[in-house]
Amino acid sequence: MSAALVVADARFDKLSSVRSAIATGLAPVYWLGNAPSEFGGWFAGLFENKEDLQQENEDLKARLLILERRALKYAALAAENNELRRLMNSSEVLDDRVIVGEVVGVSPDPFSHEVIINKGRSDGLRTGQAVLDAQGLMGQVVQTSQITSRVLLVSDSSHAVPVEVVRNGLRAILLGTGDTSTLDLVHVPDTADIREGDLLVSSGLGGRFPRGYPVAEVSLINKEPGEPFVAIEAVPRAQLNQSRLVLVVFPPATAEVEAAVESEAGVEMSEEGEG
């Protein structure tokens, strides 16, 4: 009979239902066998002292703080990754060579809108280079050291940018007001064709800023009777108080000179190799 049962189970799988029924019937036996251990743990928990509970609570709080810090760190990394993606997308539409920098300091002077970036002369930066974020023009490099540079923002009261209206090419000067949320468009005649919502880009006049970079958007137009010029306010496109990663633009002439130098260096190295 034993041999017949073994063959029936191994070859024809005829005893699976019987095995299932036996396992179901033995479940209470397994529970009773484990009951002493479960009861002992429950009984010991009744006499657990207050200090142990407090210590466990503190440990759980500490672990929660660690997990929250990790979550914040991951969120910051995700935001930085998104910002880098936006910067890379912005650099793809520029004709000039750019380098990515990071804002590492802000001027403590409330009357001076300046930031410090972690790129300097060792990276090829020079005074006067334009600085952008993913949305628009932020300012220009005004001082360089070996590893850092000081950037004057477009919102500084001493800063001016020659701009033009994208819609019709009207030229004007955009001045900083000392307020990071407002810029003034000056010397615009009252007969000029300009509207709220017009996009202002750098005109390239003066040679300081390359042409075509978004700078601001017209937000308010105030025409006073009898005045030859209209008062126009604009909102900066760049996030002057929020952007941490920036693009420093190298003028085409600089890029061409550097390319020529690299080409000459390559020729000299090849000649030395042949010699």
Steps between C-alpha positions, in 0.01 A plus 500: 500500500786736582661432163170561323453830682855612414452419131157667491641818661825518304375402155137601495476770773192337646564588866529882482145547629565255784824682591316833501230366728758357741689835510173681574424259780846541652486883501362518856783270611757741354328792671495320836868413463586869446261630765742481797755718321237755396351506848843548656572802277160654576544443873849655500362804319262565787794560731711709260613807689440860406869572429516232231187637333640851506831381356321312224292809428813716475665246271196502272498880493869509412444249222207706370716813492769315307247375248350849465847646441565242232166581337586872498842424355347290223251779428785752480693271266193458281452879487868549414471238227197678353683832514799350322268364232348845451846656481615245246190562291569873520863458397396297196319801351794736552754558226773596748710270714387481862616357830280395792569670834345491845402791724704462820446840663280809509609856575398604855455861386124560460569778247719280278351213302798271450566126524817293507543200268754220522670570166793734448807577295614139514182413307558773242256757642557869432333823608193587297378151415124449503347270761165324451278249670254266327247783448698806400783748556609535862786750473867529416836411651653810661796349686692174477741317726681176429208273599199732553331794330269780608184548294300823491130422456278686255287619794784706648432875480830557318434241232369572148429269207434611139188308397254477215139390473474165328169587337616808307871556571447820705823583687530641852704478819396278791617627840517324835289645780649334806200267506549146369142487372491827303706665224445837330491547123612858435510748211196353326295766312129522573432418135697174509324173421547304821253286691473317827634147460761596238821299535823700531826343383855630499564705187877449488569875477813605683652154466455414867218246465452270200181559308180306551509394866162535682524768768153607615132523418302827498259502794374860531473802269412840644447792259486844663335779297755750370802280575725412202586156640289224653577329830539129438567223751619151413540173689836320469483164328785358708430376851746735665432390858453129434734369231801314635646370174590751228649516153800725430514594131824527308484748207550354153832684461633337817383160384667550160828612657501202736424265210789653302736461796398138545545438127849655503591295807383185322711585194808562715452172684463311172816666363692407815373145469618479139839643600 
